[in-house]
N, CA, C and O atoms as a Tinker XYZ file with bonds, in Angstrom:
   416  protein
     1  N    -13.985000   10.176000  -13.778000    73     2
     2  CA   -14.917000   10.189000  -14.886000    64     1     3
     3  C    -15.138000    8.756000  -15.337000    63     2     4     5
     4  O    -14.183000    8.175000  -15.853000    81     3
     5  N    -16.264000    8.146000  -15.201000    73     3     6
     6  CA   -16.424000    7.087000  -15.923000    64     5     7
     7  C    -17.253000    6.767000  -16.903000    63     6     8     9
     8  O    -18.332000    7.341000  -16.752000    81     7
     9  N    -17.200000    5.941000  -18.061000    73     7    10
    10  CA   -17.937000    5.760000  -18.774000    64     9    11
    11  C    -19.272000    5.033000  -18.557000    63    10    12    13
    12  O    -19.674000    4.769000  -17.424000    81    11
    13  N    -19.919000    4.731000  -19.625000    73    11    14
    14  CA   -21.515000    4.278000  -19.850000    64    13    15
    15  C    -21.390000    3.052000  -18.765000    63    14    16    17
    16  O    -22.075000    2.895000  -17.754000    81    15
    17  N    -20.406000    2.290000  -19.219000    73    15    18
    18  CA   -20.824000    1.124000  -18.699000    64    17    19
    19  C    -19.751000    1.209000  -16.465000    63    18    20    21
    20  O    -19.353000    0.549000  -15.505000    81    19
    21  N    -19.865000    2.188000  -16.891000    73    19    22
    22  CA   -18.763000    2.408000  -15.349000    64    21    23
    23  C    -17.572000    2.266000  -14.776000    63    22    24    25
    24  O    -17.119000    2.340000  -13.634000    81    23
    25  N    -16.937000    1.914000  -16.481000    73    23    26
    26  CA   -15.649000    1.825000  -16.322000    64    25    27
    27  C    -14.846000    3.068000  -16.601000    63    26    28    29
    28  O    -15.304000    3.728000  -17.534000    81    27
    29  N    -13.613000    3.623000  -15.950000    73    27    30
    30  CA   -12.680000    4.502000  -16.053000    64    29    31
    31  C    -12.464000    4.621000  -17.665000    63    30    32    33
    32  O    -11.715000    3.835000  -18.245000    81    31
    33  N    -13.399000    5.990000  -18.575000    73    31    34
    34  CA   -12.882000    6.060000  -19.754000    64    33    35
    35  C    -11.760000    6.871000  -20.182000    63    34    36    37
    36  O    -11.427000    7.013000  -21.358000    81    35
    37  N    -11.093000    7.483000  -19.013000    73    35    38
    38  CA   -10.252000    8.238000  -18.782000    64    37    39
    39  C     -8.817000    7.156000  -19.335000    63    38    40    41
    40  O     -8.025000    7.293000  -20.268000    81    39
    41  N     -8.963000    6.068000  -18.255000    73    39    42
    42  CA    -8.111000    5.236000  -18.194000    64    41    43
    43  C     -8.054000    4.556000  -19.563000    63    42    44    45
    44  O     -6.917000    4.392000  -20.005000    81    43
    45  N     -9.192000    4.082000  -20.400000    73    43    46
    46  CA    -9.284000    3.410000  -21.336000    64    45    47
    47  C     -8.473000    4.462000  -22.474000    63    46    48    49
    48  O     -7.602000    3.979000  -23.197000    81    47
    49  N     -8.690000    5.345000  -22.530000    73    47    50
    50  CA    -8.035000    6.420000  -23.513000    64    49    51
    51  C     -6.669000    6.623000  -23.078000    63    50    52    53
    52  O     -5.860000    6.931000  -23.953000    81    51
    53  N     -6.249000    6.502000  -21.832000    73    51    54
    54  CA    -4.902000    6.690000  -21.904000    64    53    55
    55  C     -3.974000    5.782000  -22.602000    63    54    56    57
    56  O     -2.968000    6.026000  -23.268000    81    55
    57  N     -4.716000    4.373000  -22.202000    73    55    58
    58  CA    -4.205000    3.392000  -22.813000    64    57    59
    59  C     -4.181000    3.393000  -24.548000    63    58    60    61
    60  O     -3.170000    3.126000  -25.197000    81    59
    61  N     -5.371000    3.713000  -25.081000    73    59    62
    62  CA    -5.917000    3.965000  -26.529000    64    61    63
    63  C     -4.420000    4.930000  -27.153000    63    62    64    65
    64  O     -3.669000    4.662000  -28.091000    81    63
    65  N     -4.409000    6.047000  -26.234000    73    63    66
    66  CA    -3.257000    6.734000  -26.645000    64    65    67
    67  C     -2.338000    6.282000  -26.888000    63    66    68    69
    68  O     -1.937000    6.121000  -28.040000    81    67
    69  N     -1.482000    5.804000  -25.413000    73    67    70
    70  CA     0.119000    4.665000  -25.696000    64    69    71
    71  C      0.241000    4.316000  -26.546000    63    70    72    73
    72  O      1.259000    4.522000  -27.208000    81    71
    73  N     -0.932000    3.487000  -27.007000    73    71    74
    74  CA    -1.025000    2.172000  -28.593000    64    73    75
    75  C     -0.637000    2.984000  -29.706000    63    74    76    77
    76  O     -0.230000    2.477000  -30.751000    81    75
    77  N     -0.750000    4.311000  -29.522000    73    75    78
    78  CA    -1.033000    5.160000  -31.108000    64    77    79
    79  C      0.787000    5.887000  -30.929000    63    78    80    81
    80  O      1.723000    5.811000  -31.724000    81    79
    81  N      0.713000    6.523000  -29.627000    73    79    82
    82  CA     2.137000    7.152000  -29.755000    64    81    83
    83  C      3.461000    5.792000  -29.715000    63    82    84    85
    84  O      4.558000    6.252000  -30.033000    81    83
    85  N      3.487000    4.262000  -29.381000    73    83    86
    86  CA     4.169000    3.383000  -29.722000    64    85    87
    87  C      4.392000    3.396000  -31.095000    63    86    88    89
    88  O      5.524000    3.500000  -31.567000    81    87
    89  N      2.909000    3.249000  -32.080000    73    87    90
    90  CA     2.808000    2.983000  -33.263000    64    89    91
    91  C      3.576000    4.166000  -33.856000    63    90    92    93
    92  O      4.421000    3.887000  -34.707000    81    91
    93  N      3.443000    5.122000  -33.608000    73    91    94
    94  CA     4.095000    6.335000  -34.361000    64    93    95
    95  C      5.778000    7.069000  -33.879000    63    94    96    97
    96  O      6.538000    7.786000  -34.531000    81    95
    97  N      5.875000    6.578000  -32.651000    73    95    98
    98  CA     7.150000    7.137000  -32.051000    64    97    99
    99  C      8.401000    6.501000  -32.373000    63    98   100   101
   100  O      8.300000    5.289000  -32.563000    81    99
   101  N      9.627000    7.026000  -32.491000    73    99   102
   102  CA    10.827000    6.213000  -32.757000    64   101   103
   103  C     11.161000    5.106000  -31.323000    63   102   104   105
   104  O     11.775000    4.040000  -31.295000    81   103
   105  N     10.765000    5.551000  -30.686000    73   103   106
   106  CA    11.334000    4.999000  -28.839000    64   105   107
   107  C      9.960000    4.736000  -28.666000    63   106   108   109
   108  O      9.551000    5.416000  -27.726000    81   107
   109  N      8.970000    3.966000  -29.221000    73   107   110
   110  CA     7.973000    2.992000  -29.365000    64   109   111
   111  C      7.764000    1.737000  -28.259000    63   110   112   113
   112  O      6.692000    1.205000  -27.969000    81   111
   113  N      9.554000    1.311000  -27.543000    73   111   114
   114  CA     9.420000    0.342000  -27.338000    64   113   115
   115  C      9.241000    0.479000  -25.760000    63   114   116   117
   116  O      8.909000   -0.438000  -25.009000    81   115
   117  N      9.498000    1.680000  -25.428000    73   115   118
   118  CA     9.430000    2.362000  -24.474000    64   117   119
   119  C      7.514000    2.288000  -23.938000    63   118   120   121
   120  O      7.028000    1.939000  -22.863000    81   119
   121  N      6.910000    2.727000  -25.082000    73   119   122
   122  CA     6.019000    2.819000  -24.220000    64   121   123
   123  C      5.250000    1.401000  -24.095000    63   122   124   125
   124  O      4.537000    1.091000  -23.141000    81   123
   125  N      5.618000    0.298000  -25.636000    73   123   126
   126  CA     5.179000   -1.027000  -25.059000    64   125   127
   127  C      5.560000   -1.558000  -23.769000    63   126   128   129
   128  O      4.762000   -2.339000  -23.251000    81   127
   129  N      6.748000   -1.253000  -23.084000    73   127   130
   130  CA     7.366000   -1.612000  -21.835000    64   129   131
   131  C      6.083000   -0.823000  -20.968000    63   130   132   133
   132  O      5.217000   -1.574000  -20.519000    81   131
   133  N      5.951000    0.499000  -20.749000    73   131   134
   134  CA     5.077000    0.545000  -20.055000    64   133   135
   135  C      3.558000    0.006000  -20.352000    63   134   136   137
   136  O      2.553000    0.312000  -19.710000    81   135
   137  N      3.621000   -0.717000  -21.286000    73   135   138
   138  CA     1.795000   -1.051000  -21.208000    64   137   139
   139  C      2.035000   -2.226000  -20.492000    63   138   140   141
   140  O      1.496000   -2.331000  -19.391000    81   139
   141  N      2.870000   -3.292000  -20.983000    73   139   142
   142  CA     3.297000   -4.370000  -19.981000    64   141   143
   143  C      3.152000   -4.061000  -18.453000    63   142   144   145
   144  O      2.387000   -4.639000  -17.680000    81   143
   145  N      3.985000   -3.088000  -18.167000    73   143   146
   146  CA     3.689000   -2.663000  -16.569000    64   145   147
   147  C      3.046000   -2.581000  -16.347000    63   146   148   149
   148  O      2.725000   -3.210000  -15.338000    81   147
   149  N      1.888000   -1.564000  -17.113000    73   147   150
   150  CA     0.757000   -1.651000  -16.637000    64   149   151
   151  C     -0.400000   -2.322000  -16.487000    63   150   152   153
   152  O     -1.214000   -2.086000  -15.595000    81   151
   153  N     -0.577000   -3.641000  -17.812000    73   151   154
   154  CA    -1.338000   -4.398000  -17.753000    64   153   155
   155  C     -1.097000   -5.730000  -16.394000    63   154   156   157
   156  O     -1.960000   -6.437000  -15.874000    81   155
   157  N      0.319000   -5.686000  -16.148000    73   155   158
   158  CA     0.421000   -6.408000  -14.857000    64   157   159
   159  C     -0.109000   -5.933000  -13.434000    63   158   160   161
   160  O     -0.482000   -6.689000  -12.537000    81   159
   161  N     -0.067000   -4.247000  -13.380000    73   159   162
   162  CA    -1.109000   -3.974000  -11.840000    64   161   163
   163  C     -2.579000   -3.694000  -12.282000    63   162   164   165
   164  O     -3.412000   -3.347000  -11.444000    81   163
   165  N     -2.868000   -3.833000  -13.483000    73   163   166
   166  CA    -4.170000   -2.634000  -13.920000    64   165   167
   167  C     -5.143000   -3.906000  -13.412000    63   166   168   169
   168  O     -4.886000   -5.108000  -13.334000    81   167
   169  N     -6.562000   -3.031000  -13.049000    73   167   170
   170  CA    -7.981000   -4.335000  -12.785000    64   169   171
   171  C     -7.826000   -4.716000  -14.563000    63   170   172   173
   172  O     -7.182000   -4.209000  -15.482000    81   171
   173  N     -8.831000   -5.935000  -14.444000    73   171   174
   174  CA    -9.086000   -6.565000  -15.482000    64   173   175
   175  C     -9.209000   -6.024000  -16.854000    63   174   176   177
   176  O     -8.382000   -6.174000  -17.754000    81   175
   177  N    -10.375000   -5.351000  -16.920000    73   175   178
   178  CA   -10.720000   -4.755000  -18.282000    64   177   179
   179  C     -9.384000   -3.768000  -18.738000    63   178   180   181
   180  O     -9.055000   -3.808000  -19.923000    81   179
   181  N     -8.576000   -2.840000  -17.748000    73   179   182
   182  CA    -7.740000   -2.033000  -18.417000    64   181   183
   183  C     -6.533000   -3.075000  -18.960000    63   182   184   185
   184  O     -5.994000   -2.931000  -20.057000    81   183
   185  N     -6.214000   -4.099000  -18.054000    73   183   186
   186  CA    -4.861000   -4.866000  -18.479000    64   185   187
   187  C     -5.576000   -5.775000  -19.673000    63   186   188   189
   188  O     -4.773000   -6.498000  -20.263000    81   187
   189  N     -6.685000   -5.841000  -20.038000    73   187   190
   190  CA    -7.182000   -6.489000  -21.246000    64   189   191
   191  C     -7.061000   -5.537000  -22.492000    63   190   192   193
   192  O     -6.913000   -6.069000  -23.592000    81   191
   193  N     -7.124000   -3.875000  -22.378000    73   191   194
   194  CA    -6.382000   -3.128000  -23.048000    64   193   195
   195  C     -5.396000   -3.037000  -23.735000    63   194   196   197
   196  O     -5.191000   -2.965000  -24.947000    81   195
   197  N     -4.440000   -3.054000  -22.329000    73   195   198
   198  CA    -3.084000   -2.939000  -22.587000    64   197   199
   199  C     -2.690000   -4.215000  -23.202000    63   198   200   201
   200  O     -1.815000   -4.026000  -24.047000    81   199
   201  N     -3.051000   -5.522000  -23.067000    73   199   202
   202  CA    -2.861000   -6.315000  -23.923000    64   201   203
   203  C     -3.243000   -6.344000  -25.341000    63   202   204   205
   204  O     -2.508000   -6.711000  -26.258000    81   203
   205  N     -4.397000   -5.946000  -25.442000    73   203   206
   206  CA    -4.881000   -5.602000  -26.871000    64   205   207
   207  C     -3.701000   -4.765000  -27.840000    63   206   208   209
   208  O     -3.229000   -4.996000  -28.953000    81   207
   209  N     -3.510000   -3.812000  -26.947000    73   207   210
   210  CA    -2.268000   -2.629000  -27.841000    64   209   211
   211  C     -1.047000   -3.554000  -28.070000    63   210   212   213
   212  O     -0.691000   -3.639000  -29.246000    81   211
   213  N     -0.306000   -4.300000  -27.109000    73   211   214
   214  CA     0.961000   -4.906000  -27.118000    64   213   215
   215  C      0.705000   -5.920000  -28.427000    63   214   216   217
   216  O      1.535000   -6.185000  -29.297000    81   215
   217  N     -0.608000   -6.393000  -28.334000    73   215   218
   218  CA    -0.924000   -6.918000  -29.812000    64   217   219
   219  C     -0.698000   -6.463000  -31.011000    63   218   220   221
   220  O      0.135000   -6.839000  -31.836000    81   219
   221  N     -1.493000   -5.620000  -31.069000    73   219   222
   222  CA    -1.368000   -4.417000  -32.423000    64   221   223
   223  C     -0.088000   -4.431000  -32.289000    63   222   224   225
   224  O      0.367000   -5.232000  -33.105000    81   223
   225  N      0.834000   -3.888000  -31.594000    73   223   226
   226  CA     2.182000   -3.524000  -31.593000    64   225   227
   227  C      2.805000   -4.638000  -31.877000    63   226   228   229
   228  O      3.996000   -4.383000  -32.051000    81   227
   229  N      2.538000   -5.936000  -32.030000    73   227   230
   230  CA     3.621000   -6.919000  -32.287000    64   229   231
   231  C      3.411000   -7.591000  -33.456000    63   230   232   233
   232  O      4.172000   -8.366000  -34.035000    81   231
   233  N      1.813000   -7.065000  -33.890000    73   231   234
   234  CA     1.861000   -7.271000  -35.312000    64   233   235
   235  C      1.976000   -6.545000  -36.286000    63   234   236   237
   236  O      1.792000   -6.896000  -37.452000    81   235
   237  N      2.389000   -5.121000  -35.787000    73   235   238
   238  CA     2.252000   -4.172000  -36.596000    64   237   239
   239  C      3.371000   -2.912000  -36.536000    63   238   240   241
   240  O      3.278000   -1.827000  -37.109000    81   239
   241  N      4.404000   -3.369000  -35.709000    73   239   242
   242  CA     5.468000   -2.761000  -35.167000    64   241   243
   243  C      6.395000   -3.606000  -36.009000    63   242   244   245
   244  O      6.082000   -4.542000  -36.745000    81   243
   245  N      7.862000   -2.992000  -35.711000    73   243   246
   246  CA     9.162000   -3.180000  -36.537000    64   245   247
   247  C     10.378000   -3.218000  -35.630000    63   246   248   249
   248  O     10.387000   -2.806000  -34.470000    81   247
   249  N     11.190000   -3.642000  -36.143000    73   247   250
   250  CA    12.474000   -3.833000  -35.045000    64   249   251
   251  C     12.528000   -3.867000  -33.385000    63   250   252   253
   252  O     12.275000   -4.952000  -32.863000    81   251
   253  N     12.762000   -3.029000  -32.748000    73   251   254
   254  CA    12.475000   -2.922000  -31.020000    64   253   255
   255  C     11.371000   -2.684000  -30.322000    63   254   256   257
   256  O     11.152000   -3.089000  -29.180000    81   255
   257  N     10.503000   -1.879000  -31.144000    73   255   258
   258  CA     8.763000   -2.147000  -30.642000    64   257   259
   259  C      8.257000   -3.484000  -30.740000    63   258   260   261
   260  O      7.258000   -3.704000  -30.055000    81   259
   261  N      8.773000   -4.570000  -31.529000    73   259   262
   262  CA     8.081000   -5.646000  -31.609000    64   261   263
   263  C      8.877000   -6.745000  -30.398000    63   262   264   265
   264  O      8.232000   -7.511000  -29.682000    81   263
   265  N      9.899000   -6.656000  -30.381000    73   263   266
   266  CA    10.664000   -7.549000  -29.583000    64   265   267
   267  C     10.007000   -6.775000  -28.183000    63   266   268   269
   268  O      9.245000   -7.520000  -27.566000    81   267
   269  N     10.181000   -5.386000  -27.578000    73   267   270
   270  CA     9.791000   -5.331000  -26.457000    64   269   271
   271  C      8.017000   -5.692000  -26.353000    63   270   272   273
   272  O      7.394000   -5.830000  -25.300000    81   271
   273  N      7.673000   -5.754000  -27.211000    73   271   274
   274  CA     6.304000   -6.256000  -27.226000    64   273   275
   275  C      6.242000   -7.702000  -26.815000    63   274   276   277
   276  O      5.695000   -8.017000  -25.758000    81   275
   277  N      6.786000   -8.594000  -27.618000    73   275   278
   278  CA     6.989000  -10.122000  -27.274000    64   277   279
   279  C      7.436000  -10.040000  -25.509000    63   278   280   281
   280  O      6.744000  -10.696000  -24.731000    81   279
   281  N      8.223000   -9.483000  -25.141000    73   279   282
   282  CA     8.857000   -9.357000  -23.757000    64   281   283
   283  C      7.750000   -9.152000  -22.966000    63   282   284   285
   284  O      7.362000   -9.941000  -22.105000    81   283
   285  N      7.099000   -7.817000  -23.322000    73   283   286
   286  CA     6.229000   -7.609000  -22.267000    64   285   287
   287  C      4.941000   -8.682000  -22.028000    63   286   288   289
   288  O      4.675000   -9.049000  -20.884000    81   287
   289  N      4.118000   -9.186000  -23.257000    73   287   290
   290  CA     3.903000  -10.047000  -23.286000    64   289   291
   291  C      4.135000  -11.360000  -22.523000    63   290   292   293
   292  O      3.176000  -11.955000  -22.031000    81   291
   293  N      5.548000  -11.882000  -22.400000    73   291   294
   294  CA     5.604000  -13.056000  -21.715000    64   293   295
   295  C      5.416000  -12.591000  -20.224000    63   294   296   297
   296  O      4.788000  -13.261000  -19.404000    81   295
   297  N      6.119000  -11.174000  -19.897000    73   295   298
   298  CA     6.204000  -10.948000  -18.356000    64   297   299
   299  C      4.710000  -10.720000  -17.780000    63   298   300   301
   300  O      4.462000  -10.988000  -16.604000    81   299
   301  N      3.721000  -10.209000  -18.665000    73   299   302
   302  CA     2.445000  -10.174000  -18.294000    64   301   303
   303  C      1.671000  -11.623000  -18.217000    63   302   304   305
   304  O      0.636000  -11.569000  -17.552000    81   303
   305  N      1.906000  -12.589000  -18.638000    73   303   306
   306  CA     1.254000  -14.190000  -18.725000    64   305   307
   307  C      2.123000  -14.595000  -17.372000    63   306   308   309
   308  O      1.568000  -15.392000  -16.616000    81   307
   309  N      3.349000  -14.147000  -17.029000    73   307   310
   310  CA     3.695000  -15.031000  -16.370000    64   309   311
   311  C      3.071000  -14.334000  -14.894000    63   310   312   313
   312  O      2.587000  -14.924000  -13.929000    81   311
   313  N      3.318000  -12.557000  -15.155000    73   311   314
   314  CA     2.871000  -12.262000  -13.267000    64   313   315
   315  C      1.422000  -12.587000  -13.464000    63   314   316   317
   316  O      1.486000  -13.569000  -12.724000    81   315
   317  N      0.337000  -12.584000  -13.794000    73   315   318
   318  CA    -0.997000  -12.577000  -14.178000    64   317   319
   319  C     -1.452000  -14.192000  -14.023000    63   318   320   321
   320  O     -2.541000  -14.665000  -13.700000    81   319
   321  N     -0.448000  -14.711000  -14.306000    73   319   322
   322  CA    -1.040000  -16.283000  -14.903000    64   321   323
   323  C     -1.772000  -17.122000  -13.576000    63   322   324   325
   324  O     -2.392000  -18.127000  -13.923000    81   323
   325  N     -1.766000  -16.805000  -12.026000    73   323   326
   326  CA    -2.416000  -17.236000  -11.346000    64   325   327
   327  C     -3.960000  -16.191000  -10.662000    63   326   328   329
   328  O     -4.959000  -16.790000  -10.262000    81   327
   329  N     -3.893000  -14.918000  -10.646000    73   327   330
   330  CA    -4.607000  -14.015000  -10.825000    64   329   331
   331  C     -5.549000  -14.109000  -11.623000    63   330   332   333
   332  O     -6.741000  -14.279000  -11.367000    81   331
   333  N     -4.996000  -13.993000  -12.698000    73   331   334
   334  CA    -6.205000  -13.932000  -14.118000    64   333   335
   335  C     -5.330000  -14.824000  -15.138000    63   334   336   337
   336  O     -4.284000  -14.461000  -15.676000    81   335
   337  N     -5.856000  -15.838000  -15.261000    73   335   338
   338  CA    -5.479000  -16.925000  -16.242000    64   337   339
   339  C     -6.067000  -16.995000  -17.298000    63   338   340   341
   340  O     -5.692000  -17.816000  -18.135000    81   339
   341  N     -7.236000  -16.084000  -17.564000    73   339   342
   342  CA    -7.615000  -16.153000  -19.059000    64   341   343
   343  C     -6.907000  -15.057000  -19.693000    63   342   344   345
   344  O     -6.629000  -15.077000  -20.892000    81   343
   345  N     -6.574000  -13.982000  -18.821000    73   343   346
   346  CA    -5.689000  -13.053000  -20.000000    64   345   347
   347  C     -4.011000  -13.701000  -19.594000    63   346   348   349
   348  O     -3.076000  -13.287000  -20.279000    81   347
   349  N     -3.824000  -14.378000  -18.838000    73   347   350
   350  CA    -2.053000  -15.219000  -19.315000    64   349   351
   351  C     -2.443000  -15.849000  -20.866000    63   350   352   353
   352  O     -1.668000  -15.730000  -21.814000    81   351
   353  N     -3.299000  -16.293000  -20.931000    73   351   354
   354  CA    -3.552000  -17.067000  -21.724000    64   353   355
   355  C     -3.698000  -16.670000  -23.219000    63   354   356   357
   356  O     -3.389000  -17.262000  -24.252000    81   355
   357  N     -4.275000  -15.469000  -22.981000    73   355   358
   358  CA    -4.704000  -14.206000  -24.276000    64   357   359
   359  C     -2.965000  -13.633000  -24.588000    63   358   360   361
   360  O     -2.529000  -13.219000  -25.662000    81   359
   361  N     -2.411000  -13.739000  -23.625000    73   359   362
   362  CA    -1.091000  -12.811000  -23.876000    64   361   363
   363  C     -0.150000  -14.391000  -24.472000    63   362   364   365
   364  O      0.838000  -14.153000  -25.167000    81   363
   365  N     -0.426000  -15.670000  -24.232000    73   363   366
   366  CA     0.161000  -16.586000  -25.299000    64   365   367
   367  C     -0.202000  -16.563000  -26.567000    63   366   368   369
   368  O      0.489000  -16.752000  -27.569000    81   367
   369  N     -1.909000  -16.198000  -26.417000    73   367   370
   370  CA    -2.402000  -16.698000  -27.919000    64   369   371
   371  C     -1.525000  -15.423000  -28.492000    63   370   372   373
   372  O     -0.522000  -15.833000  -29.076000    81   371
   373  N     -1.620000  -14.200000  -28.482000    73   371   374
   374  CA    -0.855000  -13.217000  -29.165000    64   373   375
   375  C      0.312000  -13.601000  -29.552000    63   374   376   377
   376  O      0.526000  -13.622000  -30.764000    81   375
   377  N      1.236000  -13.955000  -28.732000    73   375   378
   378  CA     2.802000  -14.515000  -28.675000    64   377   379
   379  C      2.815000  -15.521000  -30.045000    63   378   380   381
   380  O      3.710000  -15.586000  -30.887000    81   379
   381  N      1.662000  -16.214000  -30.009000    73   379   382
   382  CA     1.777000  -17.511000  -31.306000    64   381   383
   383  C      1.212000  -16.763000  -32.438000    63   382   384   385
   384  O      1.459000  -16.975000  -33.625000    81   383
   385  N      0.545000  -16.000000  -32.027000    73   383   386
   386  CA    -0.359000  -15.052000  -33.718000    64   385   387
   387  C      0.653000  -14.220000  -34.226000    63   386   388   389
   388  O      0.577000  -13.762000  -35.366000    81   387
   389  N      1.978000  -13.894000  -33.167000    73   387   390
   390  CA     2.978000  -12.926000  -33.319000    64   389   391
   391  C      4.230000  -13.929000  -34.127000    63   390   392   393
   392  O      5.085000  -13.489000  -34.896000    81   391
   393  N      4.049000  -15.418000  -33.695000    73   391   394
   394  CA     5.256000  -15.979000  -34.377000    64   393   395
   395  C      4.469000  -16.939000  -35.788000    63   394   396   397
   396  O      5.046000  -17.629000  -36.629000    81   395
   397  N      3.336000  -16.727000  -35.675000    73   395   398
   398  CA     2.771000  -17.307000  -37.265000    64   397   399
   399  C      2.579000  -16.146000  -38.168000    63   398   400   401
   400  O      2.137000  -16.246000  -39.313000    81   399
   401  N      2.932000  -15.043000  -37.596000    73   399   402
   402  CA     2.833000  -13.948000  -38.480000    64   401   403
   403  C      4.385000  -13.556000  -38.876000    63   402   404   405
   404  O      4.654000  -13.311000  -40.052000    81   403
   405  N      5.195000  -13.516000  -38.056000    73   403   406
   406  CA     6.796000  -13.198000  -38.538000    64   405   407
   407  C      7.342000  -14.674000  -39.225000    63   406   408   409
   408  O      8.518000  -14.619000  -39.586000    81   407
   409  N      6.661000  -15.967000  -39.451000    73   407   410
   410  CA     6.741000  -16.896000  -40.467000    64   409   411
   411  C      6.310000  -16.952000  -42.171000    63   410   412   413
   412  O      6.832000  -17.618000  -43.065000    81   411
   413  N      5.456000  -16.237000  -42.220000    73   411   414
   414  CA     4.411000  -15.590000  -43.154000    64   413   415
   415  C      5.500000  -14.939000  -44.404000    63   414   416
   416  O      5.038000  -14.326000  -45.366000    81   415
């Protein structure tokens, strides 16, 4: 099933989901670990997703959702960073929006 523009909206919602059951689940950090995974094999636009959520989740998460967020984060900039270097790059800027925000 794909959407308007021909991308997998199937896929985009699964991801949409994760973000919401992290945000709400006690074992949260669990599923940030899998968005990490997945934003490291996913094509472009979905691992731009899954980065988006690990975001939300690291600014908006608490105790072990946020730390496995920071984690997944670095492991996604680092496998990605010759592949696709503008989202290594998106997954630093988060990392610094994540440590000017736990300064705050």
């Amino acid at each position: 099933v794909a959407g308007a523009s021909g991308q997998p909206s199937i896929a985009r919602l699964g991801v949409e989901v994760l973000a919401v059951l992290a945000a709400q689940a006690e074992n949260g950090w669990r599923v940030a670990l899998s968005l990490g995974s997945l934003a490291v094999d996913a094509p472009p636009y979905l691992a731009e997703r899954c980065v988006s959520a690990l975001e939300a989740l690291l600014l908006g998460g608490t105790g072990t959702v946020i730390y496995q967020a920071v984690e997944s984060l670095g492991d996604v900039a680092a496998a990605v960073r010759d592949r696709h270097p503008a989202l290594a790059a998106r997954c630093v800027s988060c990392l610094v929006a994540g440590a000017k925000a736990a300064r705050a």
